[in-house]
Amino acid sequence: MKRLTIKPLTGLFLLATMLVLSGPAALHAQLVTNGGFENSSTGDISATGTRGWLVQFVNTITPPPVYEIVSDTVRQGNRALKVTVHGLGSNQWDIQIVADSLPVRPGATYNYTVWAKAARAGAQVNFTVGNYSYAEYKAIRPATLTTQWQKYTMTFTVTDNQTIIRAPIHFNYAADTSNAIYIDNLQIVDINAGKLPVIAEAESGVRGSNFPVLQDGVVSYVAVATNFITGGYPGDTSRMITYQVTFADSGKYNLYARVRVGAGGFDDDSFFYGNGFGVKRDTATADWIIVNGLASAGFSDATAVVGGPGALGSGVWKWVNLKNAYQSTPGQPFVVNIDSLEQTFQIGGRENGLDIDKLAFGKTSLSFTVANLDSVQAGTSETPVDTNAIWKGPAIASGMSKFIGCSYAGTDTNFTKYWNQVTPENAGKWGSVGVTSDTSQWIWTGLDAAYNFAKSNHVIFKHHCLIWGAQQPTWISSLDSAAQAGYIETWFRMVGQRYPDMDQIDVVNEPLPGHNPPDGISGRANYKNALGGNGATGWDWVIRAFTLARQYLPNTKLLLNDFGIINDNGATTSLLQIIDLLKSRSLIDGIGVQGHRFELEGADTNMIKGNLSRLAATGLPIYITEFDLGNLGNSGTPNDATQLGLYQRIFPVLWRHPGVKGITLWGYREGQVWQTTCFLVRYTGTSRPALTWMAQFVKDNPVSVAEPAAIVPATFELEQNFPNPFNPTTSIRYGVPRSSQVTLTVFDMLGREIRTLVNEVQPAGQYTVDFDGRGLASGVYFYRLSSGSFNAAKKFVMVK
């Protein structure tokens, strides 16, 4: 029996160690240690061997073969194996190199791939894989090489009970004499390797001292012990965890996390993860991605695909696809190269109410259900995106006198394909900027980005907002009124100096009682008195805010903004009182009325029309400032049909009204809207039916600088008042087909005239008249429209 010279295996212990550290997915990782020879030094290895491989040849072969690691002829990376054959033995395996001690699972199937070429065409080698009893599972025998790199592949199944196998490559062929053969990048991987999620238990990393391990039944998890939310980074290394992750395959990966949001909801739902692989700096914003808003994201049902942001709340363990959760910048895939399957990854703590159980990486080309991630199961190929369903522009209201815009909360390269107006969402609020009483430390980054984005793209910019009882600096309420007044004026002055070319600004947001004035009630900021309190007008504090705004923002249109207005006659009346005070002082340039789904989804369109007309009668332009529609109650799985129906009922009323000069949506991308069912563009980039319909409706109903003429009715028309019953005001609509003397009168049950609302010659058109019933007793009344031979009457009811 001929004797083989066997060179030592140096990588077996390291491979076993790597598998232990890599966790549940390790058995499915690349089985060949140093399969691309990247961990070897260049030079002759005939006598020394190299990591992961056995160099073997019969010691009687003369001259003996030469095994070298080279860097000048490689298929991938920086290293390859060169085998030069001189003398020959009797068997194909008398000259071989063996990828040894490969861990496998009995019954599992694996893909084998290797690249090879020769200095001279016609060389032959055997690529084999088998057990230690020399039984082969599969072989390519022989493979004839060319002078160009070629890939050789086979699939094999471990048909016995072996858990450690070997993969020899044979070179003992006559065609190889005086030839050089090159081998590179041998990979043996489970056929599901690239489809399996790579799991890291949160507590398995190297933890900083501020990251204790906690227990919930059988679940071990981590949660940072203290808050640190003022910066875009963890703050120090004690708030960081470092993981070493081994991947089975190269490619692009999404990051998932199994988390639980604490009782604080949106105050317990954020953390950081590294912006790419590698060791990150603890105080460098560019090194980290902020994940926020997890209180309204995630999936827990076993069959649910963890694709979009989801809509689960607090107190439940759930999986989140971090690419589609709220982030400081859009989530980018993690890229794994074939020669760098082991990677360092880090997370950082932000809010101390967020529990983290597991992290997972999954191929971007695959979809994973909750069960796939929980049980480390293969993902499935994602359905190809229908590119025809992706809006390609231009902006929906491009070239029109009315704009359709959207809130802007970060980098979005597609924004101007949809919208021609920008409003910063949270970034413009004083609470986001004024994080400390030291004005030199105020954070303007987000607001700068939105303003610069609007200016560079030549779209309308509206700042939101200066004064609001919610989301204000936490420190302002503890100061006395004089100090508060000084900071308020500083805030106005700094905004005016920093953004001199703003188009519009919400000076005061939600001032009506019970909404969000800065009155200190229900946790709101408490500085209304610093602005003058109610005073003689009842609204001195609002007047003072607008006076300061006119002083420090002289070139910006000043708006008053509130919610629950056009769906409520009484609220419209209250807002008009403030508007009249501001208008008489030349302090207001426009009216903002929010259009959230909870205001409009159940509202009567006649009431909306009537209240828009009441506001338009001031002569000020109206802007729908925070428009969103989705599911009724914002509950359940987002329903395309429900959203479409709401858009078709509500949007035309707003768009067609001549007093409305612009509509701003409050977010449009899945996972980036606070009312989670109200998005218009899915995370895949495709449009929901409501967006497609809205774009076509605007195209079919364009507005230019000259508003379209009012529709002239064919006959006299008298509509039912709305609301009915009413208290104390209601709106009456009627139509006049030609210029006529028109009388509109109110009577009681006995036929006595109560009030004449109209008595004049009116041109043809549609009219709305408001009736104020204050001073009348509860009961049934009538209103009658008369013109020539035309007479019509309707009944309405006053209820106190």
CSV table of N, CA and C in Angstrom, one decimal, residues 60-181:
chain,number,residue,atom,x,y,z
A,60,THR,N,6.2,8.8,-3.0
A,60,THR,CA,7.1,8.2,-4.0
A,60,THR,C,7.1,8.9,-5.4
A,61,ILE,N,6.1,9.9,-5.5
A,61,ILE,CA,6.0,10.6,-6.8
A,61,ILE,C,7.2,11.5,-6.9
A,62,THR,N,7.8,11.4,-8.1
A,62,THR,CA,9.0,12.2,-8.4
A,62,THR,C,8.9,12.8,-9.8
A,63,PRO,N,9.2,14.0,-9.9
A,63,PRO,CA,9.3,15.0,-8.8
A,63,PRO,C,7.9,15.2,-8.2
A,64,PRO,N,7.8,15.6,-7.0
A,64,PRO,CA,6.5,15.8,-6.3
A,64,PRO,C,5.8,17.0,-6.8
A,65,PRO,N,4.4,17.0,-6.6
A,65,PRO,CA,3.7,18.2,-7.0
A,65,PRO,C,4.0,19.4,-6.0
A,66,VAL,N,3.7,20.6,-6.5
A,66,VAL,CA,3.9,21.8,-5.8
A,66,VAL,C,2.6,22.5,-5.5
A,67,TYR,N,2.2,22.7,-4.2
A,67,TYR,CA,1.0,23.4,-3.9
A,67,TYR,C,1.4,24.8,-3.4
A,68,GLU,N,0.8,25.8,-4.0
A,68,GLU,CA,1.1,27.2,-3.7
A,68,GLU,C,-0.2,28.0,-3.5
A,69,ILE,N,-0.1,29.0,-2.6
A,69,ILE,CA,-1.1,30.1,-2.5
A,69,ILE,C,-0.6,31.3,-3.3
A,70,VAL,N,-1.4,31.7,-4.3
A,70,VAL,CA,-1.0,32.8,-5.2
A,70,VAL,C,-2.0,33.9,-5.1
A,71,SER,N,-1.5,35.1,-5.5
A,71,SER,CA,-2.3,36.3,-5.5
A,71,SER,C,-2.4,36.9,-6.9
A,72,ASP,N,-1.7,36.4,-7.9
A,72,ASP,CA,-1.7,36.9,-9.2
A,72,ASP,C,-2.7,36.3,-10.2
A,73,THR,N,-3.2,35.2,-9.8
A,73,THR,CA,-4.2,34.5,-10.7
A,73,THR,C,-5.4,34.1,-9.8
A,74,VAL,N,-6.4,34.9,-9.7
A,74,VAL,CA,-7.5,34.6,-8.7
A,74,VAL,C,-8.9,34.8,-9.4
A,75,ARG,N,-9.9,34.1,-9.0
A,75,ARG,CA,-11.2,34.3,-9.5
A,75,ARG,C,-12.0,35.3,-8.7
A,76,GLN,N,-11.8,35.3,-7.4
A,76,GLN,CA,-12.5,36.3,-6.5
A,76,GLN,C,-11.6,36.5,-5.3
A,77,GLY,N,-11.6,37.7,-4.8
A,77,GLY,CA,-10.8,38.0,-3.6
A,77,GLY,C,-9.4,38.2,-4.0
A,78,ASN,N,-8.5,37.8,-3.1
A,78,ASN,CA,-7.0,38.1,-3.3
A,78,ASN,C,-6.2,36.9,-3.3
A,79,ARG,N,-6.7,35.7,-3.1
A,79,ARG,CA,-5.9,34.5,-3.0
A,79,ARG,C,-6.6,33.3,-3.9
A,80,ALA,N,-5.8,32.4,-4.3
A,80,ALA,CA,-6.2,31.2,-5.0
A,80,ALA,C,-5.2,30.1,-4.7
A,81,LEU,N,-5.6,28.8,-5.0
A,81,LEU,CA,-4.6,27.7,-4.9
A,81,LEU,C,-4.1,27.4,-6.3
A,82,LYS,N,-2.8,27.2,-6.4
A,82,LYS,CA,-2.1,26.7,-7.6
A,82,LYS,C,-1.4,25.4,-7.3
A,83,VAL,N,-1.8,24.4,-8.1
A,83,VAL,CA,-1.2,23.0,-8.0
A,83,VAL,C,-0.5,22.7,-9.3
A,84,THR,N,0.8,22.5,-9.2
A,84,THR,CA,1.6,22.2,-10.4
A,84,THR,C,2.0,20.7,-10.3
A,85,VAL,N,1.6,19.9,-11.3
A,85,VAL,CA,1.9,18.5,-11.3
A,85,VAL,C,3.1,18.2,-12.2
A,86,HIS,N,4.0,17.4,-11.6
A,86,HIS,CA,5.2,17.0,-12.3
A,86,HIS,C,5.2,15.5,-12.6
A,87,GLY,N,5.5,14.7,-11.6
A,87,GLY,CA,5.4,13.2,-11.7
A,87,GLY,C,4.0,12.7,-11.3
A,88,LEU,N,3.7,11.5,-11.7
A,88,LEU,CA,2.3,10.9,-11.5
A,88,LEU,C,2.4,9.7,-10.6
A,89,GLY,N,1.3,9.4,-9.9
A,89,GLY,CA,1.1,8.1,-9.2
A,89,GLY,C,0.2,7.2,-10.0
A,90,SER,N,-0.3,6.2,-9.3
A,90,SER,CA,-1.2,5.2,-10.0
A,90,SER,C,-2.7,5.5,-9.9
A,91,ASN,N,-3.1,6.3,-9.0
A,91,ASN,CA,-4.5,6.5,-8.8
A,91,ASN,C,-4.8,8.0,-8.9
A,92,GLN,N,-6.1,8.3,-9.2
A,92,GLN,CA,-6.5,9.7,-9.3
A,92,GLN,C,-6.3,10.5,-8.0
A,93,TRP,N,-6.4,9.8,-6.9
A,93,TRP,CA,-6.3,10.5,-5.6
A,93,TRP,C,-4.9,10.5,-5.0
A,94,ASP,N,-3.9,10.0,-5.8
A,94,ASP,CA,-2.6,10.0,-5.3
A,94,ASP,C,-2.0,11.5,-5.2
A,95,ILE,N,-2.6,12.4,-5.9
A,95,ILE,CA,-2.3,13.8,-5.7
A,95,ILE,C,-3.6,14.5,-5.4
A,96,GLN,N,-3.8,15.0,-4.2
A,96,GLN,CA,-5.1,15.6,-3.9
A,96,GLN,C,-4.9,16.7,-2.8
A,97,ILE,N,-6.0,17.5,-2.7
A,97,ILE,CA,-6.1,18.4,-1.6
A,97,ILE,C,-7.5,18.2,-1.1
A,98,VAL,N,-7.7,18.2,0.3
A,98,VAL,CA,-9.0,17.8,0.9
A,98,VAL,C,-9.5,18.9,1.7
A,99,ALA,N,-10.7,19.4,1.4
A,99,ALA,CA,-11.4,20.2,2.4
A,99,ALA,C,-12.0,19.3,3.4
A,100,ASP,N,-11.5,19.4,4.6
A,100,ASP,CA,-11.7,18.4,5.6
A,100,ASP,C,-12.6,18.8,6.8
A,101,SER,N,-13.1,17.8,7.5
A,101,SER,CA,-13.9,18.0,8.7
A,101,SER,C,-15.1,19.0,8.5
A,102,LEU,N,-15.9,18.6,7.5
A,102,LEU,CA,-17.1,19.5,7.2
A,102,LEU,C,-18.3,19.0,7.9
A,103,PRO,N,-18.9,19.9,8.8
A,103,PRO,CA,-20.0,19.4,9.6
A,103,PRO,C,-21.3,19.4,8.8
A,104,VAL,N,-22.0,18.3,8.8
A,104,VAL,CA,-23.3,18.2,8.0
A,104,VAL,C,-24.4,17.5,8.9
A,105,ARG,N,-25.6,17.5,8.3
A,105,ARG,CA,-26.7,16.9,9.0
A,105,ARG,C,-27.2,15.7,8.2
A,106,PRO,N,-27.3,14.5,8.7
A,106,PRO,CA,-27.8,13.3,8.0
A,106,PRO,C,-29.1,13.6,7.3
A,107,GLY,N,-29.2,13.3,6.0
A,107,GLY,CA,-30.4,13.5,5.2
A,107,GLY,C,-30.5,14.9,4.6
A,108,ALA,N,-29.6,15.8,5.0
A,108,ALA,CA,-29.6,17.1,4.4
A,108,ALA,C,-29.0,17.1,3.0
A,109,THR,N,-29.5,18.1,2.2
A,109,THR,CA,-29.0,18.3,0.9
A,109,THR,C,-28.2,19.6,0.8
A,110,TYR,N,-27.0,19.5,0.0
A,110,TYR,CA,-26.1,20.6,0.0
A,110,TYR,C,-25.8,21.0,-1.5
A,111,ASN,N,-25.5,22.2,-1.7
A,111,ASN,CA,-24.9,22.7,-3.0
A,111,ASN,C,-23.4,22.8,-2.9
A,112,TYR,N,-22.7,22.3,-3.9
A,112,TYR,CA,-21.3,22.3,-4.0
A,112,TYR,C,-20.9,23.2,-5.2
A,113,THR,N,-20.1,24.2,-5.0
A,113,THR,CA,-19.6,25.0,-6.2
A,113,THR,C,-18.1,25.3,-6.0
A,114,VAL,N,-17.4,25.3,-7.1
A,114,VAL,CA,-16.0,25.6,-7.1
A,114,VAL,C,-15.6,26.2,-8.4
A,115,TRP,N,-14.6,27.0,-8.4
A,115,TRP,CA,-14.1,27.6,-9.7
A,115,TRP,C,-12.7,27.0,-10.0
A,116,ALA,N,-12.4,26.8,-11.3
A,116,ALA,CA,-11.1,26.2,-11.6
A,116,ALA,C,-10.7,26.6,-13.0
A,117,LYS,N,-9.4,26.6,-13.3
A,117,LYS,CA,-8.8,26.8,-14.6
A,117,LYS,C,-7.5,26.2,-14.7
A,118,ALA,N,-6.8,26.2,-15.9
A,118,ALA,CA,-5.5,25.6,-16.0
A,118,ALA,C,-4.6,26.5,-16.9
A,119,ALA,N,-3.3,26.4,-16.7
A,119,ALA,CA,-2.4,27.2,-17.5
A,119,ALA,C,-2.5,26.8,-19.0
A,120,ARG,N,-2.7,25.5,-19.1
A,120,ARG,CA,-2.8,24.9,-20.5
A,120,ARG,C,-4.1,24.1,-20.6
A,121,ALA,N,-4.9,24.3,-21.6
A,121,ALA,CA,-6.2,23.6,-21.7
A,121,ALA,C,-6.1,22.1,-21.8
A,122,GLY,N,-7.1,21.4,-21.3
A,122,GLY,CA,-7.1,20.0,-21.3
A,122,GLY,C,-6.8,19.3,-20.0
A,123,ALA,N,-6.4,20.1,-19.0
A,123,ALA,CA,-6.1,19.5,-17.6
A,123,ALA,C,-7.4,18.9,-17.1
A,124,GLN,N,-7.3,17.9,-16.2
A,124,GLN,CA,-8.4,17.2,-15.7
A,124,GLN,C,-8.3,17.1,-14.1
A,125,VAL,N,-9.4,17.2,-13.5
A,125,VAL,CA,-9.5,17.0,-12.0
A,125,VAL,C,-10.8,16.4,-11.6
A,126,ASN,N,-10.8,15.8,-10.5
A,126,ASN,CA,-12.1,15.2,-9.9
A,126,ASN,C,-12.5,16.1,-8.7
A,127,PHE,N,-13.7,16.5,-8.8
A,127,PHE,CA,-14.3,17.2,-7.6
A,127,PHE,C,-15.2,16.2,-6.9
A,128,THR,N,-14.9,15.9,-5.7
A,128,THR,CA,-15.7,14.8,-5.0
A,128,THR,C,-16.1,15.2,-3.6
A,129,VAL,N,-17.1,14.5,-3.1
A,129,VAL,CA,-17.5,14.8,-1.7
A,129,VAL,C,-18.0,13.4,-1.1
A,130,GLY,N,-17.5,13.1,0.1
A,130,GLY,CA,-17.9,11.8,0.6
A,130,GLY,C,-17.6,11.6,2.1
A,131,ASN,N,-17.7,10.4,2.6
A,131,ASN,CA,-17.5,10.2,4.0
A,131,ASN,C,-16.1,9.6,4.3
A,132,TYR,N,-15.8,9.3,5.5
A,132,TYR,CA,-14.5,8.9,5.9
A,132,TYR,C,-14.3,7.4,5.6
A,133,SER,N,-15.3,6.7,5.1
A,133,SER,CA,-15.1,5.3,4.6
A,133,SER,C,-14.9,5.3,3.1
A,134,TYR,N,-14.6,6.5,2.6
A,134,TYR,CA,-14.3,6.7,1.2
A,134,TYR,C,-15.5,6.4,0.2
A,135,ALA,N,-16.7,6.4,0.8
A,135,ALA,CA,-17.9,6.3,0.0
A,135,ALA,C,-18.3,7.8,-0.5
A,136,GLU,N,-18.5,7.9,-1.8
A,136,GLU,CA,-18.8,9.2,-2.3
A,136,GLU,C,-20.3,9.5,-2.3
A,137,TYR,N,-20.7,10.7,-2.0
A,137,TYR,CA,-22.1,11.1,-2.2
A,137,TYR,C,-22.3,11.7,-3.6
A,138,LYS,N,-21.3,12.3,-4.2
A,138,LYS,CA,-21.4,12.8,-5.5
A,138,LYS,C,-20.0,13.2,-6.0
A,139,ALA,N,-19.8,13.2,-7.3
A,139,ALA,CA,-18.5,13.6,-7.9
A,139,ALA,C,-18.7,14.1,-9.3
A,140,ILE,N,-17.8,15.0,-9.7
A,140,ILE,CA,-17.6,15.4,-11.1
A,140,ILE,C,-16.3,14.7,-11.5
A,141,ARG,N,-16.4,13.7,-12.4
A,141,ARG,CA,-15.2,12.9,-12.6
A,141,ARG,C,-15.1,12.5,-14.1
A,142,PRO,N,-14.1,13.0,-14.8
A,142,PRO,CA,-13.3,14.2,-14.5
A,142,PRO,C,-14.0,15.5,-15.0
A,143,ALA,N,-13.5,16.6,-14.5
A,143,ALA,CA,-13.8,17.9,-15.0
A,143,ALA,C,-12.6,18.3,-15.9
A,144,THR,N,-12.9,18.6,-17.1
A,144,THR,CA,-11.9,19.1,-18.1
A,144,THR,C,-11.8,20.6,-18.0
A,145,LEU,N,-10.6,21.1,-17.7
A,145,LEU,CA,-10.4,22.5,-17.5
A,145,LEU,C,-10.0,23.3,-18.8
A,146,THR,N,-10.3,24.5,-18.9
A,146,THR,CA,-9.8,25.4,-19.9
A,146,THR,C,-8.9,26.5,-19.3
A,147,THR,N,-8.5,27.4,-20.1
A,147,THR,CA,-7.6,28.5,-19.6
A,147,THR,C,-8.4,29.6,-19.0
A,148,GLN,N,-9.7,29.5,-19.0
A,148,GLN,CA,-10.6,30.5,-18.4
A,148,GLN,C,-11.2,29.9,-17.2
A,149,TRP,N,-11.5,30.8,-16.2
A,149,TRP,CA,-12.2,30.4,-15.0
A,149,TRP,C,-13.5,29.8,-15.3
A,150,GLN,N,-13.9,28.7,-14.8
A,150,GLN,CA,-15.2,28.1,-15.0
A,150,GLN,C,-15.7,27.6,-13.6
A,151,LYS,N,-17.1,27.7,-13.5
A,151,LYS,CA,-17.7,27.3,-12.3
A,151,LYS,C,-18.2,25.8,-12.4
A,152,TYR,N,-18.0,25.0,-11.5
A,152,TYR,CA,-18.4,23.6,-11.5
A,152,TYR,C,-19.4,23.4,-10.3
A,153,THR,N,-20.5,22.8,-10.5
A,153,THR,CA,-21.5,22.7,-9.5
A,153,THR,C,-22.1,21.3,-9.4
A,154,MET,N,-22.5,20.9,-8.2
A,154,MET,CA,-23.3,19.7,-8.1
A,154,MET,C,-24.1,19.8,-6.8
A,155,THR,N,-25.1,19.0,-6.7
A,155,THR,CA,-25.9,18.9,-5.5
A,155,THR,C,-25.9,17.5,-4.9
A,156,PHE,N,-25.7,17.4,-3.6
A,156,PHE,CA,-25.6,16.0,-3.0
A,156,PHE,C,-26.4,16.0,-1.7
A,157,THR,N,-26.7,14.8,-1.4
A,157,THR,CA,-27.4,14.5,-0.1
A,157,THR,C,-26.6,13.6,0.8
A,158,VAL,N,-26.5,13.9,2.0
A,158,VAL,CA,-25.9,13.0,3.0
A,158,VAL,C,-26.8,11.8,3.2
A,159,THR,N,-26.5,10.7,2.6
A,159,THR,CA,-27.4,9.5,2.6
A,159,THR,C,-27.1,8.5,3.8
A,160,ASP,N,-26.2,8.9,4.6
A,160,ASP,CA,-25.9,8.0,5.8
A,160,ASP,C,-26.1,8.8,7.1
A,161,ASN,N,-25.5,8.3,8.1
A,161,ASN,CA,-25.6,9.0,9.4
A,161,ASN,C,-24.4,9.8,9.8
A,162,GLN,N,-23.6,10.1,8.8
A,162,GLN,CA,-22.4,10.9,9.1
A,162,GLN,C,-22.7,12.4,9.4
A,163,THR,N,-21.9,12.9,10.4
A,163,THR,CA,-22.1,14.3,10.7
A,163,THR,C,-20.8,15.1,10.4
A,164,ILE,N,-19.7,14.4,10.0
A,164,ILE,CA,-18.5,15.1,9.6
A,164,ILE,C,-18.1,14.4,8.3
A,165,ILE,N,-17.9,15.2,7.2
A,165,ILE,CA,-17.5,14.6,5.9
A,165,ILE,C,-16.3,15.3,5.4
A,166,ARG,N,-15.9,14.9,4.1
A,166,ARG,CA,-14.7,15.5,3.5
A,166,ARG,C,-15.0,15.7,2.0
A,167,ALA,N,-14.2,16.6,1.4
A,167,ALA,CA,-14.4,16.9,0.0
A,167,ALA,C,-13.0,17.0,-0.7
A,168,PRO,N,-12.5,15.8,-1.2
A,168,PRO,CA,-11.2,15.8,-1.9
A,168,PRO,C,-11.3,16.3,-3.3
A,169,ILE,N,-10.2,16.9,-3.8
A,169,ILE,CA,-10.0,17.3,-5.2
A,169,ILE,C,-8.8,16.5,-5.7
A,170,HIS,N,-9.0,15.7,-6.8
A,170,HIS,CA,-7.9,14.8,-7.3
A,170,HIS,C,-7.2,15.5,-8.5
A,171,PHE,N,-5.9,15.3,-8.6
A,171,PHE,CA,-5.1,15.9,-9.7
A,171,PHE,C,-4.3,14.9,-10.4
A,172,ASN,N,-4.3,13.7,-10.1
A,172,ASN,CA,-3.4,12.7,-10.7
A,172,ASN,C,-3.9,12.2,-12.1
A,173,TYR,N,-3.7,13.1,-13.1
A,173,TYR,CA,-4.1,12.7,-14.5
A,173,TYR,C,-2.9,13.1,-15.4
A,174,ALA,N,-2.7,12.2,-16.4
A,174,ALA,CA,-1.6,12.5,-17.4
A,174,ALA,C,-1.7,13.8,-18.0
A,175,ALA,N,-2.9,14.3,-18.2
A,175,ALA,CA,-3.1,15.6,-18.9
A,175,ALA,C,-2.6,16.8,-18.0
A,176,ASP,N,-2.4,16.5,-16.7
A,176,ASP,CA,-2.0,17.5,-15.8
A,176,ASP,C,-0.4,17.7,-15.7
A,177,THR,N,0.3,16.7,-16.3
A,177,THR,CA,1.8,16.7,-16.2
A,177,THR,C,2.3,18.0,-16.8
A,178,SER,N,3.2,18.6,-16.0
A,178,SER,CA,3.8,19.9,-16.4
A,178,SER,C,2.8,21.0,-16.7
A,179,ASN,N,1.7,20.9,-16.0
A,179,ASN,CA,0.6,21.9,-16.1
A,179,ASN,C,0.4,22.5,-14.7
A,180,ALA,N,-0.2,23.7,-14.7
A,180,ALA,CA,-0.6,24.4,-13.5
A,180,ALA,C,-2.1,24.5,-13.4
A,181,ILE,N,-2.7,24.1,-12.3
A,181,ILE,CA,-4.1,24.1,-12.1
A,181,ILE,C,-4.4,25.0,-11.0
